[in-house]
XYZ file of C-alpha atoms in Angstrom:
771
model
C 113.366 97.453 81.486
C 112.006 98.642 78.185
C 113.623 101.015 75.714
C 112.555 104.579 76.394
C 109.764 106.224 74.372
C 109.122 109.916 73.853
C 106.683 111.060 76.584
C 103.888 113.462 75.877
C 105.360 115.898 78.415
C 107.817 116.853 75.711
C 104.931 118.704 74.018
C 104.716 121.340 76.698
C 107.650 123.700 76.117
C 108.737 123.351 72.450
C 110.564 126.356 71.167
C 111.795 127.440 74.578
C 115.485 128.189 74.253
C 117.644 127.712 77.373
C 121.336 128.209 78.163
C 122.583 126.287 81.203
C 125.756 127.829 82.662
C 125.314 126.312 86.138
C 127.938 124.495 88.146
C 125.824 122.876 90.853
C 123.281 120.087 91.151
C 120.346 122.448 91.495
C 121.068 124.017 88.136
C 121.683 120.681 86.429
C 118.374 119.376 87.717
C 116.577 122.524 86.569
C 117.842 121.817 83.094
C 116.667 118.246 83.316
C 113.106 119.401 84.061
C 113.133 121.661 81.030
C 114.482 118.992 78.669
C 111.851 116.565 79.832
C 109.266 119.219 78.963
C 110.495 119.761 75.457
C 112.700 122.777 75.840
C 115.954 123.129 73.869
C 118.659 123.300 76.479
C 122.289 124.043 75.584
C 125.389 123.913 77.764
C 129.156 124.384 77.418
C 130.723 120.994 76.908
C 133.526 121.324 79.474
C 131.741 123.285 82.189
C 132.421 121.573 85.555
C 129.701 120.673 88.078
C 130.112 120.318 91.856
C 127.584 117.604 92.690
C 128.053 117.244 96.468
C 126.980 113.688 97.361
C 123.477 112.819 96.084
C 124.026 109.125 96.770
C 127.101 108.761 94.625
C 129.605 108.296 97.482
C 131.665 110.847 95.491
C 132.851 108.030 93.265
C 134.098 109.720 90.068
C 132.670 107.069 87.793
C 129.225 107.210 89.395
C 129.329 111.013 89.282
C 129.928 110.851 85.525
C 126.987 108.444 85.214
C 124.740 110.798 87.093
C 125.855 113.795 85.020
C 125.269 111.864 81.852
C 121.730 110.901 82.948
C 120.917 114.471 84.052
C 122.205 116.018 80.874
C 120.793 113.526 78.367
C 119.197 115.571 75.602
C 121.225 118.751 76.438
C 123.069 120.266 73.471
C 126.789 120.659 74.072
C 128.215 123.946 72.713
C 131.640 125.598 72.584
C 132.600 128.512 74.830
C 133.081 130.652 71.686
C 129.421 130.258 70.825
C 128.113 131.632 74.161
C 128.101 135.342 73.286
C 125.801 134.830 70.295
C 123.551 132.497 72.202
C 123.044 134.995 75.007
C 121.322 137.269 72.415
C 118.727 134.677 71.340
C 117.895 132.409 74.366
C 114.795 132.952 76.518
C 116.225 131.678 79.785
C 119.696 131.435 81.325
C 120.458 129.195 84.325
C 123.728 129.893 86.142
C 125.527 129.723 89.456
C 129.016 130.873 90.152
C 130.627 128.523 87.688
C 131.397 131.210 85.106
C 132.320 134.895 85.281
C 129.045 136.226 83.874
C 128.516 139.969 83.723
C 124.881 139.801 84.862
C 124.205 143.555 84.862
C 125.411 144.059 81.289
C 123.523 141.023 80.064
C 120.227 142.153 81.637
C 120.689 145.692 80.286
C 121.241 144.228 76.860
C 118.362 141.790 77.149
C 115.566 143.336 79.262
C 113.237 140.476 78.173
C 115.610 137.737 79.439
C 114.832 135.566 82.389
C 118.099 134.938 84.255
C 118.124 132.359 87.119
C 121.156 132.363 89.475
C 121.256 129.498 91.974
C 123.873 129.646 94.710
C 124.294 128.276 98.220
C 123.123 131.413 100.005
C 121.949 133.728 97.247
C 124.020 136.621 95.886
C 123.311 139.132 98.663
C 123.723 139.274 102.431
C 126.654 138.498 104.760
C 126.966 135.009 103.325
C 126.122 135.960 99.802
C 128.215 134.256 97.145
C 130.009 131.908 99.621
C 130.294 128.190 98.969
C 129.356 125.530 101.509
C 128.439 121.901 101.944
C 125.109 120.331 102.750
C 125.902 120.106 106.468
C 126.384 123.859 106.663
C 123.309 124.770 104.624
C 121.071 122.576 106.677
C 122.554 123.700 110.015
C 121.864 127.332 109.187
C 118.417 126.600 107.774
C 117.131 124.994 110.969
C 116.856 121.538 109.418
C 119.537 119.602 111.244
C 118.791 120.448 114.885
C 115.392 118.845 115.144
C 116.263 115.508 113.482
C 117.454 112.547 115.543
C 117.241 111.235 119.108
C 117.469 113.824 121.893
C 120.504 112.168 123.442
C 122.466 111.899 120.200
C 123.978 114.309 117.721
C 121.421 116.004 115.447
C 121.611 114.729 111.901
C 121.148 116.374 108.496
C 119.039 114.934 105.741
C 121.136 112.884 103.350
C 121.392 113.050 99.586
C 121.688 116.792 98.913
C 117.911 116.875 98.607
C 117.795 120.644 99.081
C 119.570 120.990 95.714
C 116.674 119.284 93.885
C 114.182 121.370 95.856
C 115.934 124.609 94.892
C 116.188 123.720 91.197
C 112.495 122.762 90.982
C 111.301 125.920 92.830
C 113.477 128.054 90.526
C 111.938 126.577 87.389
C 108.364 126.865 88.662
C 108.865 130.631 89.189
C 110.958 130.992 86.009
C 108.122 129.653 83.789
C 105.814 132.307 85.201
C 108.477 134.952 84.510
C 108.764 133.668 80.935
C 105.059 134.131 80.452
C 105.317 137.739 81.464
C 108.417 138.294 79.272
C 106.662 136.971 76.209
C 103.582 139.115 76.755
C 104.882 142.441 78.001
C 108.659 142.206 77.386
C 109.603 142.369 81.044
C 112.191 139.729 82.017
C 113.560 138.969 85.484
C 116.609 138.074 87.476
C 115.736 135.333 89.981
C 118.368 135.010 92.722
C 117.872 131.600 94.294
C 119.282 130.446 97.658
C 119.731 126.702 98.226
C 119.910 127.355 101.997
C 116.500 129.061 101.994
C 115.190 126.085 100.000
C 116.472 123.865 102.789
C 114.449 125.797 105.328
C 111.322 125.547 103.215
C 111.650 121.839 102.532
C 113.257 120.393 105.608
C 111.856 122.184 108.723
C 108.082 121.703 108.261
C 107.665 125.478 108.830
C 109.404 125.234 112.230
C 109.741 129.015 112.603
C 105.988 129.544 112.098
C 105.268 126.656 114.475
C 107.633 128.159 117.066
C 105.888 131.508 116.829
C 102.390 130.046 117.126
C 103.679 128.117 120.229
C 105.218 131.196 121.837
C 108.721 129.847 121.347
C 110.136 132.074 118.667
C 113.833 132.723 119.290
C 114.410 129.359 120.872
C 115.563 125.961 119.510
C 111.991 124.850 119.203
C 111.021 122.284 118.065
C 113.190 119.947 120.099
C 114.983 117.033 118.532
C 112.999 113.877 118.057
C 112.280 110.888 115.875
C 108.623 110.445 114.889
C 106.618 107.543 116.214
C 105.911 105.406 114.297
C 108.992 105.642 112.103
C 111.394 103.170 110.531
C 111.335 99.770 112.268
C 113.605 96.785 111.881
C 111.909 93.566 110.771
C 113.186 90.007 110.602
C 114.463 90.578 107.069
C 115.115 94.337 106.768
C 113.553 97.671 107.464
C 109.980 98.973 107.061
C 108.672 102.527 107.243
C 105.457 103.423 108.994
C 103.765 106.776 109.115
C 100.613 107.829 111.021
C 99.680 111.461 110.631
C 95.969 111.386 111.640
C 94.713 110.461 115.081
C 92.681 107.594 113.574
C 95.740 106.124 111.903
C 97.742 106.172 115.118
C 94.906 104.729 117.140
C 94.320 101.866 114.674
C 98.066 101.158 114.647
C 98.207 100.874 118.408
C 95.306 98.497 118.374
C 96.777 96.252 115.688
C 100.103 95.905 117.549
C 98.243 94.776 120.667
C 98.551 98.016 122.705
C 95.018 99.383 122.854
C 96.041 100.989 126.193
C 98.029 103.514 124.151
C 95.309 104.176 121.558
C 93.711 107.049 123.430
C 96.916 108.749 124.659
C 96.782 112.535 124.186
C 99.919 112.563 122.067
C 98.158 110.275 119.545
C 95.187 112.630 119.234
C 97.131 115.786 118.488
C 100.453 116.229 116.740
C 102.680 118.466 118.702
C 101.154 117.759 122.152
C 103.279 116.582 125.069
C 104.192 112.876 124.683
C 104.838 111.042 127.957
C 104.082 107.658 126.320
C 106.339 108.089 123.302
C 108.918 105.680 124.755
C 106.319 103.003 125.382
C 104.983 103.360 121.821
C 108.435 103.090 120.329
C 109.257 99.986 122.300
C 105.932 98.382 121.466
C 106.379 99.019 117.795
C 109.953 97.704 117.775
C 108.875 94.518 119.563
C 105.911 94.024 117.230
C 107.943 94.414 113.995
C 111.044 92.489 114.989
C 109.517 89.028 114.539
C 107.727 89.652 111.212
C 108.910 90.097 107.695
C 108.740 93.434 105.935
C 106.030 92.114 103.640
C 103.876 90.980 106.548
C 104.171 94.378 108.351
C 103.302 96.133 105.086
C 100.237 93.941 104.518
C 98.909 94.429 108.067
C 99.411 98.195 108.006
C 97.977 98.559 104.535
C 94.798 96.659 105.646
C 94.075 99.429 108.166
C 95.180 102.201 105.683
C 98.257 103.151 107.736
C 100.915 104.443 105.298
C 103.696 101.867 105.002
C 106.610 101.066 102.744
C 109.672 98.877 102.588
C 112.814 101.046 102.856
C 114.045 101.733 99.375
C 117.795 101.694 98.617
C 120.031 101.891 95.628
C 119.954 98.092 95.554
C 116.155 97.746 95.607
C 114.659 100.691 93.806
C 115.209 99.357 90.343
C 113.145 96.267 91.311
C 110.380 98.160 93.049
C 107.168 96.665 91.787
C 105.357 99.960 91.484
C 108.158 101.650 89.563
C 108.546 98.607 87.324
C 104.850 98.499 86.554
C 104.912 102.151 85.519
C 108.041 101.657 83.446
C 109.853 104.410 85.373
C 113.280 102.951 84.532
C 114.355 102.095 81.013
C 117.518 101.412 79.043
C 118.644 104.020 76.547
C 119.860 102.975 73.113
C 123.470 103.073 74.350
C 122.680 100.798 77.351
C 122.726 103.606 79.881
C 120.022 103.773 82.547
C 117.202 106.189 81.746
C 114.282 107.391 83.848
C 110.837 108.689 82.945
C 110.055 112.451 83.439
C 108.920 113.516 86.878
C 105.323 113.856 85.603
C 103.115 112.700 82.741
C 100.977 114.825 80.467
C 98.018 113.842 78.331
C 96.648 116.512 75.990
C 92.892 116.967 75.616
C 91.569 115.687 72.286
C 89.344 118.767 71.853
C 90.870 122.155 71.149
C 89.703 125.298 72.891
C 90.363 128.829 71.734
C 94.058 129.696 72.098
C 95.105 132.960 73.673
C 96.548 134.416 76.849
C 94.238 134.450 79.843
C 94.470 137.825 81.519
C 97.421 140.177 81.276
C 100.642 139.603 83.247
C 102.069 142.551 85.210
C 105.623 143.092 86.468
C 104.780 141.740 89.888
C 102.078 139.233 89.045
C 102.985 137.159 85.970
C 100.027 134.753 86.405
C 97.326 137.392 86.608
C 94.099 136.168 85.097
C 94.423 132.459 85.874
C 91.528 130.873 87.741
C 92.491 127.833 89.831
C 90.290 125.355 91.722
C 92.330 123.933 94.528
C 91.073 120.585 95.754
C 94.275 119.764 97.670
C 94.968 119.148 101.316
C 97.926 118.483 103.679
C 101.171 119.878 102.256
C 102.120 118.508 98.798
C 99.095 119.873 97.016
C 98.734 123.149 98.838
C 102.391 124.175 98.186
C 101.827 123.807 94.419
C 98.839 126.109 94.435
C 100.562 128.567 96.853
C 103.264 129.096 94.234
C 100.589 129.867 91.641
C 98.708 132.166 94.083
C 101.784 134.235 95.017
C 102.446 134.715 91.307
C 99.007 136.224 90.704
C 96.552 133.353 90.039
C 93.117 133.489 91.685
C 93.396 130.273 93.728
C 90.186 129.099 95.427
C 90.823 126.434 98.087
C 87.856 124.070 98.542
C 87.240 122.484 101.916
C 84.049 121.502 103.781
C 82.669 121.738 107.250
C 82.590 117.950 107.361
C 86.152 117.554 106.070
C 88.551 120.432 106.547
C 92.138 120.239 105.367
C 93.915 117.793 107.627
C 96.813 120.201 108.118
C 94.431 122.491 110.045
C 94.381 119.792 112.723
C 98.049 118.865 112.748
C 100.841 120.217 114.985
C 98.338 122.233 116.977
C 99.753 122.846 120.416
C 96.569 123.722 122.258
C 93.495 121.781 121.061
C 91.360 123.396 123.713
C 91.762 126.901 122.360
C 88.768 128.638 120.810
C 88.723 127.919 117.037
C 91.815 125.817 117.472
C 91.674 124.522 113.896
C 92.897 127.937 112.663
C 96.283 127.499 114.464
C 97.816 124.706 112.385
C 101.336 126.046 111.528
C 101.742 124.239 108.181
C 98.233 125.230 107.080
C 98.938 128.817 108.226
C 102.184 128.957 106.192
C 101.323 127.128 102.968
C 97.905 128.593 102.117
C 98.686 132.286 101.882
C 97.233 134.377 99.079
C 94.295 131.920 98.447
C 90.619 132.406 98.821
C 88.869 129.693 100.846
C 85.412 128.192 100.405
C 83.692 125.462 102.448
C 81.292 123.394 100.373
C 79.887 120.016 101.398
C 80.772 117.752 98.479
C 78.707 114.888 99.853
C 75.561 116.740 98.825
C 74.328 116.928 95.234
C 74.107 120.661 95.382
C 77.723 120.889 96.625
C 78.897 118.681 93.770
C 76.936 120.874 91.328
C 78.618 124.072 92.675
C 82.060 122.448 92.370
C 81.362 121.364 88.804
C 80.214 124.854 87.873
C 83.416 126.284 89.336
C 85.616 123.802 87.432
C 83.819 124.723 84.185
C 84.929 128.310 84.802
C 88.519 127.447 85.692
C 91.792 127.361 83.821
C 93.306 124.873 86.231
C 92.166 122.227 88.623
C 94.667 120.768 91.087
C 93.914 117.748 93.360
C 95.833 115.249 95.498
C 93.123 112.809 96.365
C 93.703 109.116 96.242
C 92.641 107.643 92.837
C 88.900 107.478 92.033
C 87.884 110.277 94.441
C 87.707 112.959 91.718
C 85.463 110.690 89.625
C 83.207 110.094 92.617
C 82.614 113.851 92.681
C 81.353 113.746 89.110
C 84.529 115.260 87.747
C 85.602 112.448 85.402
C 88.205 113.641 82.867
C 86.377 112.991 79.613
C 83.129 114.755 80.664
C 84.782 117.796 82.149
C 87.250 118.323 79.282
C 84.395 117.947 76.752
C 82.667 120.941 78.460
C 85.851 122.867 79.249
C 88.469 121.747 76.734
C 90.933 124.371 77.796
C 91.046 123.054 81.376
C 94.343 121.843 82.732
C 93.941 119.186 85.440
C 96.804 118.346 87.764
C 96.425 115.034 89.604
C 98.841 114.138 92.359
C 98.875 110.808 94.173
C 101.409 109.138 96.432
C 102.270 106.393 93.965
C 100.500 107.350 90.759
C 97.161 106.458 89.200
C 98.054 102.899 88.065
C 100.183 100.055 89.278
C 99.910 97.698 92.249
C 100.444 100.498 94.802
C 97.949 102.980 93.307
C 95.418 102.624 96.148
C 97.938 102.728 98.942
C 97.842 105.729 101.282
C 101.051 107.699 101.421
C 102.317 110.789 103.154
C 105.728 112.525 102.743
C 107.424 110.239 105.233
C 106.135 107.175 103.355
C 107.673 108.475 100.115
C 110.961 109.302 101.865
C 111.035 105.755 103.172
C 110.200 104.195 99.799
C 112.444 106.376 97.638
C 115.783 105.977 99.323
C 115.893 109.404 101.065
C 115.478 107.736 104.448
C 118.149 105.169 103.643
C 120.871 107.792 103.473
C 119.618 109.879 106.406
C 120.797 108.916 109.872
C 123.903 107.939 111.768
C 125.955 104.962 110.418
C 125.192 102.846 113.457
C 121.514 103.731 113.695
C 118.292 103.147 111.693
C 117.327 104.977 108.556
C 115.472 108.196 109.389
C 112.841 110.058 107.422
C 114.032 113.632 106.524
C 110.656 114.703 107.960
C 108.432 115.959 105.188
C 110.520 117.141 102.223
C 108.847 114.839 99.694
C 105.600 116.749 100.146
C 106.889 120.148 98.966
C 109.242 118.525 96.501
C 106.244 116.846 94.759
C 104.201 120.058 95.094
C 106.827 122.149 93.336
C 107.068 119.675 90.527
C 103.236 120.040 90.247
C 103.543 123.815 90.182
C 106.136 123.603 87.427
C 104.095 121.128 85.386
C 100.851 123.027 85.915
C 102.455 126.258 84.699
C 103.971 124.525 81.678
C 100.690 122.967 80.812
C 98.705 126.196 81.008
C 101.376 127.959 78.906
C 100.950 125.126 76.401
C 97.159 125.715 76.482
C 97.642 129.456 75.921
C 99.738 128.804 72.808
C 97.829 125.788 71.345
C 94.303 125.914 72.778
C 94.653 122.477 74.166
C 94.198 121.700 77.811
C 95.046 118.293 79.299
C 95.943 116.335 82.378
C 99.179 116.252 84.352
C 99.603 113.122 86.400
C 102.276 113.083 89.043
C 103.524 110.369 91.390
C 105.152 111.620 94.617
C 107.331 108.504 94.658
C 108.697 109.195 91.141
C 109.547 112.820 91.900
C 111.480 111.654 94.969
C 113.353 108.929 93.051
C 114.570 111.584 90.639
C 116.395 112.931 93.706
C 117.787 109.546 94.720
C 118.779 108.211 91.330
C 122.436 108.592 92.346
C 121.981 105.682 94.731
C 120.688 103.440 91.890
C 123.570 104.432 89.642
C 126.045 103.793 92.450
C 124.711 100.244 93.022
C 124.610 99.653 89.280
C 128.260 100.737 88.880
C 129.827 99.348 92.055
C 127.400 96.662 93.257
C 127.070 98.451 96.611
C 124.328 100.693 97.955
C 125.462 104.002 99.511
C 125.294 103.970 103.327
C 124.310 106.496 105.935
C 127.083 108.879 106.901
C 125.380 110.939 109.567
C 126.641 114.486 109.013
C 129.787 113.293 107.277
C 130.771 113.187 103.654
C 132.545 110.671 101.458
C 135.713 111.377 99.526
C 138.110 112.949 102.028
C 135.954 116.016 102.767
C 135.850 117.092 106.395
C 132.176 117.755 106.970
C 130.459 117.111 110.277
C 128.497 118.414 113.240
C 130.380 118.643 116.500
C 129.247 119.206 120.082
C 130.462 122.498 121.526
C 130.515 123.516 125.226
C 127.152 124.478 126.578
C 123.679 122.934 126.675
C 122.955 121.047 123.431
C 125.230 123.380 121.422
C 126.527 122.194 118.085
C 128.728 123.450 115.264
C 128.651 122.407 111.617
C 131.569 122.762 109.238
C 132.236 121.881 105.619
C 135.920 121.896 104.623
C 135.407 121.285 100.986
C 138.667 122.665 99.549
C 142.322 121.835 100.062
C 142.999 125.303 101.531
C 140.320 124.708 104.193
C 142.293 121.601 105.338
C 145.613 123.475 105.503
C 144.014 126.214 107.651
C 142.532 123.540 109.898
C 145.923 122.005 110.520
C 147.242 125.322 111.748
C 144.153 126.234 113.763
C 143.544 122.926 115.539
C 147.214 121.874 115.573
C 146.795 118.626 113.674
C 150.407 118.486 112.475
C 151.266 115.657 114.836
C 148.739 113.390 113.106
C 150.069 113.431 109.605
C 153.120 114.474 107.582
C 153.023 115.700 104.062
C 150.433 117.422 101.910
C 147.011 117.787 103.493
C 145.703 118.582 100.061
C 145.974 114.845 99.267
C 142.402 113.387 99.551
C 143.619 109.805 100.091
C 145.991 110.899 102.896
C 143.173 112.717 104.649
C 140.794 109.793 104.337
C 143.368 107.417 105.811
C 143.608 109.492 108.948
C 139.869 110.377 109.288
C 139.364 108.799 112.702
C 142.297 110.606 114.284
C 141.234 113.880 112.724
C 137.701 113.491 113.952
C 138.891 112.766 117.513
C 141.089 115.868 117.493
C 138.320 118.040 116.119
C 135.838 116.771 118.663
C 138.167 117.501 121.518
C 139.075 121.034 120.291
C 135.483 122.044 119.570
C 134.135 120.574 122.777
C 136.190 123.005 124.825
C 134.715 126.169 123.308
C 131.308 127.782 122.809
C 129.623 127.168 119.451
C 129.893 130.890 118.620
C 133.635 131.032 119.408
C 134.334 127.938 117.269
C 132.341 129.330 114.360
C 134.130 132.652 114.536
C 137.581 131.077 114.770
C 136.893 128.830 111.787
C 135.350 131.563 109.616
C 138.247 133.934 110.358
C 140.631 131.561 108.487
C 138.113 130.938 105.681
C 136.695 127.577 106.819
C 132.921 127.466 106.254
C 131.275 126.877 109.682
C 127.989 127.735 111.434
C 126.160 127.224 114.674
C 123.466 124.585 114.326
C 120.210 126.545 114.702
C 116.829 125.418 115.890
C 114.038 126.372 113.587
C 112.743 128.963 116.011
C 116.101 130.747 115.924
C 116.384 130.935 112.145
C 114.385 134.149 111.469
C 116.930 136.181 113.465
C 119.925 134.971 111.461
C 121.542 137.873 109.674
C 121.467 136.194 106.289
C 117.702 135.583 106.344
C 117.102 139.030 107.786
C 119.106 140.707 105.017
C 117.259 138.797 102.267
C 113.840 139.333 103.940
C 113.203 135.596 103.537
C 110.688 135.576 106.401
C 107.587 137.732 105.908
C 105.131 138.756 108.613
C 101.571 137.501 108.147
C 98.668 138.861 110.176
C 95.869 136.350 110.579
C 92.660 137.562 112.190
C 92.267 134.443 114.362
C 95.739 132.995 114.867
C 97.618 136.281 115.108
C 100.790 137.686 113.517
C 103.643 135.317 112.792
C 106.658 134.858 110.422
C 106.215 132.770 107.294
C 109.044 131.932 104.921
C 108.593 133.177 101.374
C 110.096 131.484 98.338
C 113.917 131.015 98.297
C 114.076 133.620 95.550
C 114.702 137.355 95.263
C 113.335 138.904 92.059
C 114.565 141.990 90.250
C 110.917 142.884 89.326
C 109.313 142.293 92.744
C 108.729 145.623 94.414
C 107.386 144.119 97.628
C 107.288 140.785 99.444
C 106.067 137.639 97.859
C 103.287 136.806 100.303
C 100.099 138.890 100.606
C 96.917 137.718 102.297
C 96.893 135.152 105.193
C 95.632 131.600 104.873
C 91.865 131.720 104.756
C 89.708 131.010 107.724
C 87.501 128.009 107.046
C 84.814 129.142 104.592
C 85.984 132.781 104.722
C 85.385 133.595 101.071
C 82.546 131.243 100.226
C 79.957 133.915 99.449
C 82.483 136.148 97.703
C 83.766 133.361 95.357
C 80.268 132.101 94.510
C 79.359 135.658 93.606
C 82.527 136.291 91.599
C 82.739 132.965 89.797
C 79.086 131.831 89.589
C 77.129 135.101 89.861
C 75.125 133.924 92.890
C 73.419 136.711 94.795
C 73.252 137.109 98.628
C 69.877 135.412 98.933
C 71.189 132.347 97.081
C 74.353 132.116 99.159
C 72.358 132.550 102.407
C 70.071 129.711 101.344
C 73.084 127.437 100.746
C 74.300 128.173 104.249
C 70.862 127.482 105.784
C 70.774 124.137 103.868
C 74.216 123.128 105.240
C 75.775 123.086 101.771
C 78.269 125.774 102.841
C 79.772 126.401 106.284
C 82.165 128.626 108.190
C 83.206 126.161 110.895
C 83.885 122.417 111.111
C 80.760 120.358 111.840
C 82.343 118.086 114.443
C 85.311 119.979 115.879
C 84.268 122.111 118.763
C 86.322 123.528 121.660
C 88.245 120.765 123.361
C 86.987 118.037 121.025
């Protein structure tokens, strides 16, 4: 590892003054993003942080290492200095760690952006309450659908929803800061970590349930994807096949061509009678080979693949080493590179704000060319769109966004490609064009649009953008103010640069899969969170880069590796191994350090209850409620005493809960102050009183796919006078003529000629009913 150097990303937010008063991991990570972007972040020296367990095993020494890494570059201040600082800072990040008079502060500082990050948000029946990860994920709909149908559902490990919430908060906060600087209107952003868990960990399960006619049920049912994580002769390897072609090629290479044409391979979400046979065939194929051999064979047919990363292996990962992701600080501590890279354009454009922010739309005036597909890229541009940017999503009739074709339950329906739930949910507020980029005229139109744009976002594999004629030097010479955001699975250099990777691949490579799953079972992919996690980092970086352009006149390129954004969320595992010599292990729904956290089966069909007894008082109430006094004498507030009797306690809890309905158990626990919840299926989540109160789900009316609930951002805003989401995801090619008129001044005759020539389209060329 090399000594760290100052990255160019530090140029983005100089002069931004931030006060961090947070007491949770989400707030600490939000501060880390800002420091890495050049902001001046200050924090009280002795303010405590509740980290949960992001791979640290709740080892106090490892937790201190993680806090030191997260807060490197943060200025420590005395409590006596806070009052004066509140009068001069631009942004305050807080949770419930301090008794802050928010109303008085905002009245005194109407231009201030205040971000409050708590478990459930500040309002609603659960507002202001504390919980653990098991509870947040149970309520969000994340836990129920993960795991084998005949086993207990399992939450995603590593507190990943905290990183998701912190990144989302900062992406929106930067837009609010733009508005505050221009028109003096600040904001109070009330962020819910539980809502972030729904957005990042359910793959829009509620929208999928509604499109499938299953809203109000536990849809989707519990499952483990096929292919998934397989055991090899020397370890574990992760496989991921999203497209029908990938799954068909994989079945052929393992010697099971008889499964290659199965219906469940062709369409995600269809009935899967052969799933068991596929799983067995994959297990048998991988068992006699090394991880490296499986990776080589899968890579050869462009099936996403990765060895399973752990705290013991990440620091030696060849891709991370080649990109110098890890380094040693001057004091010998482990350091990591920022979550993204920035390279400023050598030519300066005219500085100045583009458009005029309004109270509801802080990014008004920004023009964005969206060349993204699937989930990671589209979520970044969705954030920009809902904040007011004019985002134009570019597809083609020959190659529509792959998410249109995924998780579709009825591929025989008329215009079935408009019913993809993830596409439906993550492309709201955009305009859509369909331009054939294999034609010279199509490439010319795209280039003309880019030359008009403030921002270009793409998540192609490396070299694709250049093949479209959009090489960095040429485009920035003609449009020096352009900000380009380039997302790739593993980055644009290094030995893995040309590998294909989806969210599951990144989860497998980064360590997120390693800490997800039951202790006696295989690692499990959390099921998609690395896509939106990377996308939100891209939205944050894109906004920071355009703000930098508005103040300096210099555009530039943001380059982001999905793997590196994910490893920021698993760095606790690396620090744990570095400190103790051991990699953290899977705990199922449990927690280390004497905390009673788990998911228990209640009476009734597939009914489960989650609880998180995180404080000593919770334990004392549990003793009385469940009558555990026979198991242990003495003080139940003693963590070591509780840990020593964990097995007996778990047996007693399992017996007691198994005799009652999930609702009765939840009510009994909550009456005595023990945080508990029924484990919800994603289709049940929109009816939960907390989400209803906060209007988290918004109703979207799509002219083809119908009216369905879509989650908004996990944020309530003091300036937002209506919901966050506006127009539905565009029908393929819906706005082609309109955008070509607005951006390029083409008249109706010209756009009609493009359609006749096949340069533009309003339907896929090869996907017809039943195909």
